[in-house]
Amino acid sequence: MTRQTRTAKDIIAATSAALAPSPDDNRLVPLVESGKAPLSALAGLALEQRHIIAADRRAFLFLAERAGRGTPCAAFFGSLAEGEAMALERLAAYESACGLTPEAVGQYLPRAGCQAYPAYVAWLALNGEPPSVALALTANFAAWGGYCARMAAALRGRYGFSDAACGFFDFFAGPAPELDERAVAAVAAGSDDAHGEGVGGGAHYGRLLQRYESMFWNTLAP
């Protein structure tokens, strides 16, 4: 393993730790864990995610194109786009468990507070340096995956949701070693010295991403 790859791992770990959310950054997940979140809030999450997944997938594909065919960043963003498609397949069972009909899904008007996250991801796709964006997303995914693990456990324990209904959250909560390796390679493409100056914007991008994610959860909280 090269010195550069080790440095990229260190940068990812340090950035993820620095951007880790505090316990009070998310008001919805504790409500779900206590069984106090209404079904309407759970349904709102599903409805917003349907819009977010579509937007993020297009942004990731554009980032892969910007990065250039055959580059580590292109491989990373391509994997993210594939993951969004897989997540979308798992969302329908969660929607059904929340009592949503196809008509309700089609008529739903998304909320600005929830859609700020994908709007910023789209901005990053246009303006961010791919290695820095890879760092920001990887750091944010650490928090998102933790929230999803807590959601899956609470939905089973408090709301009696089936494994299929929790599959969307299980997907993001589970380990993804191949994606982790691609993230390290993508960040390494920009971490050209011990200080990671080539991915210096990643922490700034990640800070905003984490703020927008908190906005997503808290917009849904009753």
C-alpha angles and dihedrals in degrees: 000000000000127000089243093056091049089050090051091054090051091050092050093048093047094046093047091050093047093050097041109132122246119240093259096051092089120048098174103058095057089050090053090048090054092046091241098113111103120236088246090065091050090049091049090057091054093048094049092046092057088062094040095051093053093048095045093048091056091046092051092049090051091049090051090052092048092050092057132247115292097015124127090244092053090052091050096048091043089056090050091053091051090049092054090054090051092048091052090056089057096046096075094068091052091049090053092049088054090054095249120155126205088252092055091049092050095047097046118120111210122231123244092227091057097042095051089087098058090040089059092045087055089050090052090050089058101036112018126095105248097234091049091048089049089054093048094048094046091052091048093047089061089063094039092051091052092051091049092052090053092046093051092051093046095046090054096042102037105026103028095236116171126242089257091053090051093045093100091059094039089056094059095037095054126090118272107189095169092052090047090054091050090049091055091049092048093050091044088059087068102030096086097161141024091274095053093233090160090066096036093127092056096084091051092048090046093051091056092044090054091049091051091048091054087050089054094055095040093049087059095046114101 
